[in-house]
Short mmCIF file of C-alpha atoms and ligand atoms in Angstrom, two decimals:
data_model
loop_
_atom_site.label_atom_id
_atom_site.label_comp_id
_atom_site.label_asym_id
_atom_site.label_seq_id
_atom_site.Cartn_x
_atom_site.Cartn_y
_atom_site.Cartn_z
CA MET A 1 -23.14 -2.01 -1.28
CA GLN A 2 -25.84 -1.78 -3.90
CA ILE A 3 -27.29 1.56 -4.92
CA HIS A 4 -30.68 1.33 -6.60
CA LEU A 5 -33.10 3.76 -8.11
CA GLU A 6 -36.58 3.21 -6.65
CA LEU A 7 -39.41 4.51 -8.84
CA LYS A 8 -42.36 3.22 -6.78
CA PRO A 9 -44.26 5.83 -4.71
CA PHE A 10 -42.27 6.30 -1.51
CA ILE A 11 -45.32 6.20 0.79
CA SER A 12 -45.82 2.49 0.05
CA LEU A 13 -42.12 1.43 0.08
CA GLU A 14 -41.23 -1.49 2.29
CA THR A 15 -37.80 -0.54 3.53
CA GLU A 16 -36.02 -0.69 6.87
CA ALA A 17 -35.85 3.09 6.84
CA LEU A 18 -37.34 5.83 4.72
CA VAL A 19 -35.17 8.94 4.80
CA THR A 20 -35.86 12.48 3.65
CA TYR A 21 -34.83 16.01 4.58
CA VAL A 22 -36.55 19.15 5.80
CA PHE A 23 -35.55 22.82 5.65
CA ASP A 24 -35.25 25.20 8.57
CA ASP A 25 -37.84 27.74 7.39
CA ASN A 26 -40.56 26.23 9.53
CA ASP A 27 -43.31 27.28 7.17
CA GLY A 28 -45.09 23.96 7.42
CA PRO A 29 -44.58 20.87 5.28
CA GLN A 30 -44.42 21.61 1.54
CA GLY A 31 -44.22 19.48 -1.59
CA ARG A 32 -43.03 15.95 -0.85
CA ALA A 33 -42.90 16.70 2.89
CA ALA A 34 -46.59 17.62 2.68
CA GLU A 35 -47.31 14.26 1.00
CA LEU A 36 -45.45 12.54 3.80
CA ASP A 37 -47.27 14.63 6.40
CA GLN A 38 -50.62 13.67 4.89
CA ALA A 39 -49.79 9.96 4.76
CA THR A 40 -48.76 10.03 8.42
CA ALA A 41 -51.79 12.03 9.60
CA GLY A 42 -49.90 15.23 10.34
CA LEU A 43 -46.74 13.74 11.94
CA LEU A 44 -44.36 16.31 10.45
CA ALA A 45 -46.52 19.25 11.46
CA ARG A 46 -46.76 17.87 15.01
CA LEU A 47 -42.99 17.33 15.30
CA ASN A 48 -42.47 20.79 13.91
CA LYS A 49 -44.82 22.35 16.41
CA SER A 50 -43.29 20.55 19.36
CA GLY A 51 -39.88 21.92 18.39
CA GLU A 52 -38.44 18.44 17.83
CA LEU A 53 -38.05 18.97 14.10
CA THR A 54 -36.30 22.22 13.24
CA GLY A 55 -34.60 21.47 9.91
CA LYS A 56 -31.31 22.69 11.37
CA SER A 57 -28.42 21.49 9.22
CA LEU A 58 -27.85 17.72 9.67
CA GLU A 59 -30.17 17.40 12.70
CA THR A 60 -31.56 13.85 12.83
CA THR A 61 -35.04 12.77 13.99
CA LEU A 62 -35.87 9.07 13.99
CA ILE A 63 -39.40 7.69 14.25
CA HIS A 64 -40.03 3.97 14.65
CA SER A 65 -43.03 2.26 13.01
CA PRO A 66 -44.45 5.48 11.54
CA ALA A 67 -48.23 5.06 11.19
CA GLY A 68 -49.36 5.35 7.56
CA LEU A 69 -46.04 4.20 6.02
CA GLN A 70 -44.86 0.73 5.05
CA ALA A 71 -41.31 1.58 6.18
CA ALA A 72 -40.11 0.31 9.55
CA ARG A 73 -38.54 3.69 10.36
CA LEU A 74 -38.71 7.28 9.20
CA LEU A 75 -35.50 9.31 9.44
CA LEU A 76 -35.75 13.07 8.93
CA ILE A 77 -32.53 14.98 8.34
CA GLY A 78 -32.16 18.75 8.62
CA ALA A 79 -31.19 20.42 5.33
CA GLY A 80 -30.65 23.91 6.74
CA LYS A 81 -31.46 26.90 4.57
CA ARG A 82 -33.62 26.20 1.52
CA GLU A 83 -31.85 28.87 -0.57
CA LEU A 84 -28.41 27.36 0.14
CA PHE A 85 -29.48 23.81 -0.73
CA ASN A 86 -27.44 22.16 -3.51
CA ALA A 87 -25.76 18.89 -4.49
CA ALA A 88 -23.16 19.35 -1.75
CA THR A 89 -25.94 19.48 0.89
CA LEU A 90 -27.41 16.32 -0.55
CA ARG A 91 -24.03 14.55 -0.54
CA LYS A 92 -23.71 15.22 3.20
CA ILE A 93 -27.33 14.24 3.91
CA ALA A 94 -26.79 10.94 2.09
CA GLY A 95 -23.67 10.33 4.16
CA VAL A 96 -25.36 11.22 7.44
CA ALA A 97 -28.27 8.88 6.61
CA LEU A 98 -25.94 5.99 5.88
CA ARG A 99 -23.72 6.37 8.93
CA TYR A 100 -26.65 7.02 11.28
CA LEU A 101 -28.52 3.93 10.12
CA LYS A 102 -25.49 1.67 9.79
CA SER A 103 -24.50 2.34 13.41
CA ARG A 104 -28.01 1.21 14.40
CA SER A 105 -27.67 -2.10 12.52
CA VAL A 106 -30.08 -1.14 9.73
CA HIS A 107 -29.13 -2.95 6.49
CA ASN A 108 -31.16 -1.15 3.82
CA PHE A 109 -32.85 2.20 3.43
CA THR A 110 -34.31 4.58 0.85
CA LEU A 111 -33.46 8.26 0.55
CA VAL A 112 -36.26 10.32 -0.99
CA VAL A 113 -35.19 13.50 -2.80
CA ARG A 114 -37.51 16.46 -2.40
CA GLU A 115 -39.59 18.09 -5.15
CA GLY A 116 -37.44 19.66 -7.89
CA ALA A 117 -34.29 17.79 -6.86
CA GLY A 118 -34.54 14.94 -9.40
CA THR A 119 -31.37 15.79 -11.34
CA GLU A 120 -28.31 13.89 -12.56
CA VAL A 121 -25.87 15.88 -10.43
CA ASN A 122 -27.95 15.21 -7.34
CA ALA A 123 -28.06 11.46 -8.01
CA GLN A 124 -24.27 11.54 -8.48
CA ALA A 125 -23.79 13.44 -5.23
CA ILE A 126 -26.00 11.01 -3.31
CA ALA A 127 -24.14 7.98 -4.66
CA GLU A 128 -20.81 9.63 -3.73
CA GLY A 129 -22.20 10.48 -0.30
CA PHE A 130 -23.33 6.89 0.31
CA LEU A 131 -20.05 5.31 -0.78
CA THR A 132 -17.70 7.68 1.01
CA ALA A 133 -19.79 7.44 4.19
CA ASP A 134 -19.65 3.65 4.05
CA PHE A 135 -15.83 3.66 4.20
CA GLU A 136 -14.40 2.60 7.58
CA THR A 137 -10.84 2.63 8.90
CA ASP A 138 -11.18 -0.49 11.05
CA LYS A 139 -9.35 -2.77 8.61
CA TYR A 140 -6.80 -3.84 11.23
CA LYS A 141 -9.24 -4.29 14.11
CA THR A 142 -9.88 -7.96 14.83
CA ASP A 143 -13.10 -7.18 16.74
CA ARG A 144 -14.75 -5.01 14.12
CA LYS A 145 -18.51 -5.17 14.20
CA LYS A 146 -19.47 -7.51 11.40
CA ASP A 147 -23.22 -6.95 11.84
CA LYS A 148 -22.95 -3.26 11.05
CA PHE A 149 -23.18 -2.98 7.28
CA ILE A 150 -25.45 -1.53 4.65
CA ASP A 151 -26.54 -3.97 1.94
CA ALA A 152 -28.50 -1.62 -0.25
CA ALA A 153 -29.12 2.09 -0.31
CA SER A 154 -31.89 3.27 -2.62
CA ILE A 155 -32.75 6.65 -4.07
CA ALA A 156 -36.40 7.60 -4.57
CA GLY A 157 -38.31 10.74 -5.50
CA TYR A 158 -37.28 10.68 -9.17
CA SER A 159 -40.07 10.65 -11.78
CA ASP A 160 -40.14 8.23 -14.73
CA ALA A 161 -38.97 11.10 -16.93
CA GLU A 162 -35.96 11.65 -14.65
CA LYS A 163 -34.94 7.96 -14.64
CA THR A 164 -32.17 8.22 -17.25
CA ALA A 165 -30.62 11.22 -15.52
CA ALA A 166 -30.75 9.42 -12.18
CA GLU A 167 -29.12 6.28 -13.53
CA LYS A 168 -26.34 8.23 -15.25
CA GLY A 169 -25.71 10.16 -12.04
CA ILE A 170 -25.60 7.02 -9.92
CA ALA A 171 -23.16 5.33 -12.31
CA ARG A 172 -20.80 8.31 -12.34
CA GLY A 173 -21.14 8.77 -8.57
CA ARG A 174 -20.20 5.13 -8.04
CA VAL A 175 -17.01 5.44 -10.10
CA ILE A 176 -15.97 8.61 -8.29
CA GLY A 177 -16.99 7.46 -4.79
CA GLU A 178 -15.16 4.16 -5.20
CA ALA A 179 -12.05 5.93 -6.52
CA GLN A 180 -12.12 8.28 -3.54
CA ASN A 181 -12.33 5.30 -1.18
CA PHE A 182 -9.45 3.62 -3.05
CA ALA A 183 -7.32 6.69 -2.29
CA ARG A 184 -8.44 6.67 1.35
CA ASP A 185 -7.60 3.01 1.69
CA LEU A 186 -4.04 3.67 0.53
CA VAL A 187 -3.70 6.63 2.90
CA ASN A 188 -5.06 4.58 5.80
CA GLU A 189 -2.27 2.01 5.44
CA PRO A 190 0.48 2.42 8.02
CA SER A 191 4.01 2.93 6.74
CA ASN A 192 5.17 -0.57 7.70
CA LYS A 193 2.50 -1.99 5.36
CA LEU A 194 2.81 0.62 2.64
CA THR A 195 6.38 1.33 1.60
CA PRO A 196 7.20 3.03 -1.72
CA ARG A 197 7.58 -0.44 -3.28
CA VAL A 198 4.20 -1.61 -2.00
CA LEU A 199 2.53 1.59 -3.20
CA ALA A 200 4.01 0.97 -6.65
CA GLU A 201 2.76 -2.64 -6.62
CA LYS A 202 -0.74 -1.52 -5.65
CA ALA A 203 -0.67 1.07 -8.43
CA GLU A 204 0.42 -1.67 -10.87
CA THR A 205 -2.42 -3.96 -9.81
CA MET A 206 -4.93 -1.12 -10.21
CA ALA A 207 -3.54 -0.06 -13.60
CA LYS A 208 -3.64 -3.64 -14.96
CA GLU A 209 -7.26 -4.06 -13.84
CA ALA A 210 -8.25 -0.69 -15.26
CA GLY A 211 -6.39 -1.16 -18.56
CA LEU A 212 -4.01 1.75 -17.97
CA LYS A 213 -0.37 1.95 -19.03
CA ILE A 214 2.01 2.02 -16.07
CA GLU A 215 5.76 2.26 -15.66
CA VAL A 216 7.50 2.07 -12.30
CA LEU A 217 11.04 3.42 -12.14
CA ASP A 218 13.22 1.71 -9.53
CA GLU A 219 16.17 3.28 -7.70
CA ASN A 220 18.60 2.45 -10.52
CA LYS A 221 16.44 4.01 -13.22
CA ILE A 222 15.84 7.01 -10.96
CA ALA A 223 19.62 7.41 -10.63
CA ASP A 224 20.15 6.95 -14.40
CA LEU A 225 17.70 9.79 -15.00
CA LYS A 226 19.59 11.94 -12.47
CA MET A 227 16.57 12.61 -10.25
CA GLY A 228 18.88 14.01 -7.59
CA ALA A 229 16.18 15.75 -5.55
CA LEU A 230 14.11 12.58 -5.10
CA LEU A 231 17.24 10.54 -4.39
CA SER A 232 18.40 13.03 -1.76
CA VAL A 233 15.26 12.40 0.29
CA ALA A 234 15.40 8.63 -0.23
CA GLN A 235 19.07 8.22 0.71
CA GLY A 236 18.35 8.22 4.46
CA SER A 237 16.07 5.20 4.22
CA ALA A 238 16.61 1.45 3.92
CA GLU A 239 13.55 1.35 1.64
CA PRO A 240 14.30 2.25 -2.00
CA PRO A 241 12.27 4.98 -3.75
CA ARG A 242 9.97 4.51 -6.72
CA MET A 243 8.73 6.85 -9.45
CA ILE A 244 5.25 5.71 -10.52
CA VAL A 245 4.04 6.82 -13.96
CA ILE A 246 0.51 5.98 -15.12
CA THR A 247 -0.81 7.14 -18.48
CA TYR A 248 -4.36 7.46 -19.75
CA THR A 249 -4.67 8.00 -23.51
CA PRO A 250 -8.11 8.64 -25.05
CA ALA A 251 -9.22 6.54 -28.04
CA ASN A 252 -9.17 9.48 -30.47
CA PRO A 253 -6.82 12.09 -29.07
CA LYS A 254 -7.14 15.49 -30.73
CA PRO A 255 -3.85 16.69 -32.20
CA GLY A 256 -2.56 19.69 -30.29
CA ALA A 257 -4.92 19.08 -27.35
CA PRO A 258 -3.62 19.74 -23.84
CA VAL A 259 -1.90 16.92 -21.97
CA ILE A 260 -2.58 16.99 -18.24
CA GLY A 261 0.21 16.12 -15.82
CA LEU A 262 -0.91 15.07 -12.33
CA VAL A 263 1.96 14.99 -9.85
CA GLY A 264 1.37 13.69 -6.33
CA LYS A 265 3.63 13.71 -3.27
CA ALA A 266 3.98 10.22 -1.84
CA VAL A 267 6.20 10.28 1.24
CA THR A 268 5.05 7.02 2.80
CA PHE A 269 6.43 8.24 6.13
CA ASP A 270 7.88 11.63 7.00
CA THR A 271 10.05 11.61 10.12
CA GLY A 272 11.51 14.94 9.03
CA GLY A 273 14.87 13.27 8.36
CA ILE A 274 17.84 14.79 10.24
CA SER A 275 15.66 17.87 10.90
CA ILE A 276 13.56 15.40 12.85
CA LYS A 277 9.97 16.07 13.85
CA PRO A 278 8.78 15.99 17.48
CA ALA A 279 7.41 12.63 18.68
CA ASP A 280 3.98 14.02 19.52
CA GLY A 281 1.70 13.37 16.57
CA MET A 282 4.43 11.95 14.35
CA GLU A 283 2.32 8.82 13.73
CA LYS A 284 0.09 10.93 11.50
CA MET A 285 2.91 11.31 9.00
CA LYS A 286 1.83 8.05 7.36
CA TYR A 287 -0.62 10.26 5.46
CA ASP A 288 2.19 12.22 3.82
CA MET A 289 1.51 10.18 0.67
CA ALA A 290 -2.09 11.41 0.32
CA GLY A 291 -1.32 13.56 -2.74
CA GLY A 292 0.17 10.58 -4.57
CA ALA A 293 -2.68 8.27 -3.53
CA THR A 294 -5.21 10.80 -4.81
CA MET A 295 -3.52 11.09 -8.20
CA ILE A 296 -3.30 7.29 -8.59
CA ALA A 297 -6.98 6.95 -7.66
CA ILE A 298 -7.96 9.65 -10.16
CA MET A 299 -6.43 7.53 -12.93
CA ARG A 300 -8.65 4.63 -11.88
CA ALA A 301 -11.74 6.83 -12.26
CA LEU A 302 -10.57 8.23 -15.61
CA ALA A 303 -10.11 4.73 -17.02
CA VAL A 304 -13.87 4.26 -16.63
CA LEU A 305 -15.12 7.78 -17.37
CA LYS A 306 -12.94 8.01 -20.50
CA PRO A 307 -12.53 11.78 -20.97
CA ASN A 308 -11.15 12.90 -24.33
CA VAL A 309 -7.86 14.20 -22.91
CA LYS A 310 -4.51 12.56 -22.27
CA VAL A 311 -3.44 12.42 -18.62
CA ILE A 312 -0.02 11.50 -17.24
CA CYS A 313 0.17 10.76 -13.53
CA VAL A 314 3.61 11.01 -11.93
CA VAL A 315 4.07 9.96 -8.31
CA PRO A 316 7.49 10.15 -6.66
CA ALA A 317 7.39 7.78 -3.68
CA THR A 318 9.90 7.60 -0.84
CA GLU A 319 10.33 7.56 2.91
CA ASN A 320 11.97 10.52 4.68
CA MET A 321 14.23 8.91 7.28
CA PRO A 322 17.25 10.02 9.35
CA GLY A 323 19.47 7.01 8.50
CA GLY A 324 23.26 7.06 8.47
CA LYS A 325 23.27 7.99 4.82
CA ALA A 326 20.62 10.69 5.21
CA GLN A 327 21.15 14.12 3.73
CA LYS A 328 22.04 16.85 6.18
CA PRO A 329 21.19 20.53 6.45
CA GLY A 330 23.48 22.49 4.18
CA ASP A 331 23.83 19.68 1.64
CA ILE A 332 23.58 20.80 -1.97
CA GLN A 333 21.67 18.58 -4.42
CA THR A 334 21.21 18.75 -8.18
CA ALA A 335 17.65 18.16 -9.38
CA MET A 336 16.83 16.38 -12.63
CA SER A 337 16.31 19.78 -14.28
CA GLY A 338 19.92 20.73 -13.47
CA LYS A 339 18.96 23.33 -10.85
CA THR A 340 21.00 23.15 -7.65
CA ILE A 341 19.23 23.13 -4.28
CA GLU A 342 20.57 23.95 -0.86
CA VAL A 343 18.73 21.73 1.62
CA LEU A 344 18.44 23.90 4.72
CA ASN A 345 15.78 21.73 6.34
CA THR A 346 15.44 18.04 5.53
CA ASP A 347 11.80 18.15 6.67
CA ALA A 348 10.92 20.29 3.65
CA GLU A 349 11.23 17.12 1.54
CA GLY A 350 7.92 17.17 -0.32
CA ARG A 351 9.00 20.04 -2.56
CA LEU A 352 12.24 18.19 -3.33
CA ILE A 353 10.55 15.08 -4.66
CA LEU A 354 7.93 17.17 -6.49
CA ALA A 355 10.73 19.13 -8.19
CA ASP A 356 11.77 15.97 -10.03
CA GLY A 357 8.16 14.79 -10.43
CA VAL A 358 7.09 18.03 -12.09
CA HIS A 359 10.17 18.15 -14.31
CA TYR A 360 9.64 14.55 -15.41
CA ALA A 361 5.93 15.12 -16.15
CA LYS A 362 6.91 18.00 -18.45
CA GLN A 363 9.55 15.85 -20.12
CA LEU A 364 6.87 13.20 -20.77
CA GLY A 365 4.75 15.80 -22.57
CA ALA A 366 2.47 17.42 -19.98
CA THR A 367 1.29 20.86 -21.12
CA HIS A 368 -0.81 21.63 -18.01
CA LEU A 369 0.24 20.60 -14.52
CA VAL A 370 -1.52 20.02 -11.21
CA ASP A 371 0.31 18.82 -8.14
CA ALA A 372 -1.26 17.73 -4.87
CA ALA A 373 0.75 17.45 -1.68
CA THR A 374 0.53 17.42 2.10
CA LEU A 375 3.21 20.09 1.81
CA THR A 376 3.12 22.45 4.78
CA GLY A 377 1.94 22.76 8.36
CA ALA A 378 1.59 26.46 7.54
CA ILE A 379 -1.47 25.79 5.38
CA VAL A 380 -3.23 24.55 8.52
CA VAL A 381 -2.43 27.90 10.17
CA ALA A 382 -3.82 29.78 7.16
CA LEU A 383 -6.91 27.75 6.27
CA ALA A 384 -7.34 25.23 9.14
CA ASN A 385 -8.85 21.93 8.05
CA VAL A 386 -11.56 23.64 6.01
CA ASN A 387 -10.08 24.73 2.67
CA VAL A 388 -7.47 23.22 0.36
CA GLY A 389 -4.78 25.83 -0.40
CA VAL A 390 -4.62 26.61 -4.12
CA PHE A 391 -1.60 28.19 -5.83
CA GLY A 392 -1.28 28.82 -9.55
CA SER A 393 1.00 30.28 -12.20
CA ASP A 394 -1.71 30.81 -14.81
CA GLN A 395 -5.01 32.37 -13.73
CA ALA A 396 -7.11 30.91 -16.57
CA TRP A 397 -5.99 27.38 -15.63
CA THR A 398 -6.45 28.10 -11.91
CA ASP A 399 -9.95 29.51 -12.50
CA LYS A 400 -10.94 26.26 -14.22
CA LEU A 401 -9.83 24.32 -11.18
CA LEU A 402 -11.67 26.64 -8.77
CA ALA A 403 -14.87 26.28 -10.82
CA SER A 404 -14.48 22.48 -10.77
CA ALA A 405 -14.02 22.55 -6.99
CA LYS A 406 -17.33 24.41 -6.64
CA GLU A 407 -19.10 21.84 -8.82
CA ALA A 408 -17.54 18.95 -6.92
CA GLY A 409 -18.47 20.46 -3.54
CA GLU A 410 -14.89 20.71 -2.26
CA LYS A 411 -13.75 23.88 -0.49
CA MET A 412 -10.61 25.38 -2.00
CA TRP A 413 -9.08 28.83 -1.57
CA GLN A 414 -6.46 30.52 -3.73
CA LEU A 415 -3.44 32.15 -2.09
CA PRO A 416 -1.14 34.77 -3.65
CA MET A 417 2.07 34.05 -5.56
CA ASP A 418 3.64 37.53 -5.77
CA ASP A 419 7.24 37.74 -6.97
CA GLU A 420 8.26 39.07 -3.55
CA TYR A 421 7.82 35.59 -2.09
CA ARG A 422 10.09 34.11 -4.72
CA GLU A 423 12.95 36.14 -3.23
CA PHE A 424 12.55 34.13 -0.01
CA ILE A 425 13.97 30.98 -1.63
CA LYS A 426 16.91 32.54 -3.53
CA GLY A 427 19.91 30.45 -2.56
CA SER A 428 23.11 31.69 -0.92
CA PHE A 429 25.26 28.75 -1.98
CA ALA A 430 23.06 27.12 -4.66
CA ASP A 431 20.38 28.26 -7.13
CA ILE A 432 17.58 27.91 -4.62
CA GLN A 433 17.10 26.82 -1.02
CA ASN A 434 14.34 24.52 0.18
CA ILE A 435 12.96 26.78 2.92
CA GLY A 436 12.18 30.49 2.94
CA SER A 437 14.60 32.98 4.48
CA GLY A 438 11.87 35.53 5.26
CA LYS A 439 9.37 35.33 8.07
CA GLY A 440 6.03 33.61 7.48
CA GLY A 441 4.34 32.68 4.23
CA GLY A 442 5.55 29.09 4.56
CA SER A 443 2.93 27.61 2.25
CA ILE A 444 3.64 30.21 -0.43
CA THR A 445 7.40 29.72 -0.41
CA GLY A 446 6.79 25.98 -0.62
CA ALA A 447 4.60 26.57 -3.66
CA TRP A 448 7.21 28.87 -5.24
CA PHE A 449 9.84 26.18 -4.86
CA ILE A 450 7.73 23.76 -6.92
CA ARG A 451 6.87 26.47 -9.44
CA GLU A 452 10.58 26.93 -10.18
CA PHE A 453 10.44 23.49 -11.78
CA ALA A 454 7.14 24.01 -13.61
CA GLY A 455 8.63 27.01 -15.41
CA ASP A 456 6.33 28.45 -18.07
CA THR A 457 3.99 25.44 -18.10
CA PRO A 458 0.61 26.38 -16.56
CA TRP A 459 0.72 24.86 -13.11
CA ILE A 460 -1.49 24.51 -10.04
CA HIS A 461 -0.38 23.36 -6.61
CA LEU A 462 -2.88 22.03 -4.07
CA ASP A 463 -1.67 22.01 -0.47
CA ILE A 464 -3.82 19.34 1.17
CA ALA A 465 -1.92 19.07 4.48
CA GLY A 466 -4.92 20.46 6.39
CA THR A 467 -7.66 18.63 4.53
CA ALA A 468 -6.44 15.14 3.63
CA TRP A 469 -6.99 13.84 7.16
CA ASN A 470 -10.00 14.27 9.47
CA ASP A 471 -8.81 14.34 13.08
CA ASP A 472 -12.37 13.73 14.23
CA ALA A 473 -15.16 11.70 12.67
CA LYS A 474 -17.88 13.72 10.94
CA PRO A 475 -21.51 12.55 10.90
CA TRP A 476 -21.01 11.81 7.16
CA LEU A 477 -17.38 10.63 7.13
CA ALA A 478 -15.16 8.43 9.27
CA LYS A 479 -12.15 9.81 11.11
CA GLY A 480 -8.95 9.59 9.08
CA PRO A 481 -8.24 9.94 5.35
CA THR A 482 -10.66 12.08 3.34
CA GLY A 483 -9.59 11.57 -0.29
CA VAL A 484 -9.84 15.34 -0.79
CA ALA A 485 -9.19 16.86 -4.25
CA LEU A 486 -10.11 13.70 -6.15
CA ARG A 487 -13.61 14.85 -7.06
CA THR A 488 -12.42 18.30 -8.11
CA LEU A 489 -9.69 16.94 -10.37
CA VAL A 490 -11.96 14.35 -11.96
CA GLN A 491 -14.46 17.15 -12.60
CA LEU A 492 -11.71 19.38 -14.06
CA ILE A 493 -10.40 16.70 -16.41
CA THR A 494 -13.79 15.41 -17.57
CA SER A 495 -14.96 18.97 -18.29
CA LEU A 496 -12.01 19.90 -20.53
N1 BES B 1 4.67 16.59 5.53
C1 BES B 1 5.00 17.83 6.09
C2 BES B 1 3.84 18.82 6.11
C3 BES B 1 2.71 18.51 7.03
C4 BES B 1 2.65 19.08 8.28
C5 BES B 1 1.68 17.71 6.60
C6 BES B 1 1.58 18.81 9.10
C7 BES B 1 0.63 17.45 7.43
C8 BES B 1 0.56 18.00 8.67
C9 BES B 1 6.12 18.49 5.30
O1 BES B 1 7.02 17.63 4.71
C10 BES B 1 6.88 19.33 6.27
O2 BES B 1 7.39 18.80 7.20
N2 BES B 1 6.90 20.63 6.04
C11 BES B 1 7.56 21.54 6.91
C12 BES B 1 8.21 22.59 6.07
C13 BES B 1 9.14 23.49 6.84
C14 BES B 1 10.33 22.73 7.31
C15 BES B 1 9.55 24.63 5.94
C16 BES B 1 6.51 22.16 7.83
O3 BES B 1 5.41 22.43 7.40
O4 BES B 1 6.82 22.32 9.01
ZN1 ZN B 2 8.56 17.03 6.02
ZN1 ZN B 3 6.25 15.73 4.24
#
């Protein structure tokens, strides 16, 4: 899909659909909406008066052959409250426009930004909105509708003076939107098509194309390095594990600068192991590698955006299966760090593989860590599918992430990490146990388990179990993988 900047006056644009947005304050057309109203002999005011156009958030009103315009259609999208309007609103509006028009077999359209909205961040958000909305999960459907596609989406409403900002925003938005879709494509793959080995191969292909350094550790190397926690999860499966390590090094690294370690959980299928999960809904556990996919995709974006900071991405990849060699409740494992772990529940496997991932990232030189994982069902209880759960050991580092999430338009919420919760995972027969002994706080004890391996290194954990998968389609996003956390982490790293 092409994304153009259109500098010609929007009234005279020949496009299959002209799209803009209106607010819910009902105080009559203003600014660019007034221009549009004038060109169409009072159409907006009439629609407003009849109650058909309210400006309610994401409401859509389609007019065919609007008199006074060269466009074949006019699509008006509700922008909600004027005072709450920001780049995140625009990202959604762009997505709604694309999916609404694509489903009606329109192939090109132009989105006009309103007066005062001609900024770089807005152009970036629109490009991201277009690209992420264009992503479909019908890859394996043989009857997918081949006539439903968008060729070109244009952005108008920018002045000549705003052209450079718009073009920069579009370029950055394209890199980020495409990276997010790359992550979603990996998450969408079923576990028979995406084993740990296949994930590693796909990461290798990406890294070669992007010019990134990559090393994939196979099961022998993993054993040589004594990654006992990762191996314990992998031992129940016929598929061997992989440890994927991708490195981005800036051209002129500053001596003493921070080195970011991104660690992502990649369980390509989580049956629960011997502590097996119920059948109902188990098919969804193909997305238990979303954290790893996100981290790999971030590296692809960084290779283009070239921030001046070194980033090491570490992705432990395995299946969690109940094979004859599977670990059993009560088994004691020794992690790469030397800590011993009593595995009381084999379904709490994400924290096990992250233990070795985090330790290895530190050994490779990471000074600041972020992990992302579909770690706990408990985070869905706490935050539903709305917010990513954020946990941190260093408030200054965590605050940077939370600020980046705001800028990237991703909802994230910090949860507490009091020492009391750490007591929950004190082991009876080993140093620590992989589930909490207390009642409740399941997401926090999971986070504490990982933190034991981060030690004094500033560390953030993102629990994306509730947000990495959309159970229902949204007007701006298909059902299925969301690629959550990618935009926030790209923002964090490029702002350092
Ligand atoms: N992959 C799951 C977490 C999960 C649950 C992700 C629901 C997405 C949706 C994880 O490995 C797991 O099974 N966690 C257990 C931990 C428990 C045994 C302490 C859980 O949340 O039930
Ligand atoms: Zn599990
Ligand atoms: Zn899992």
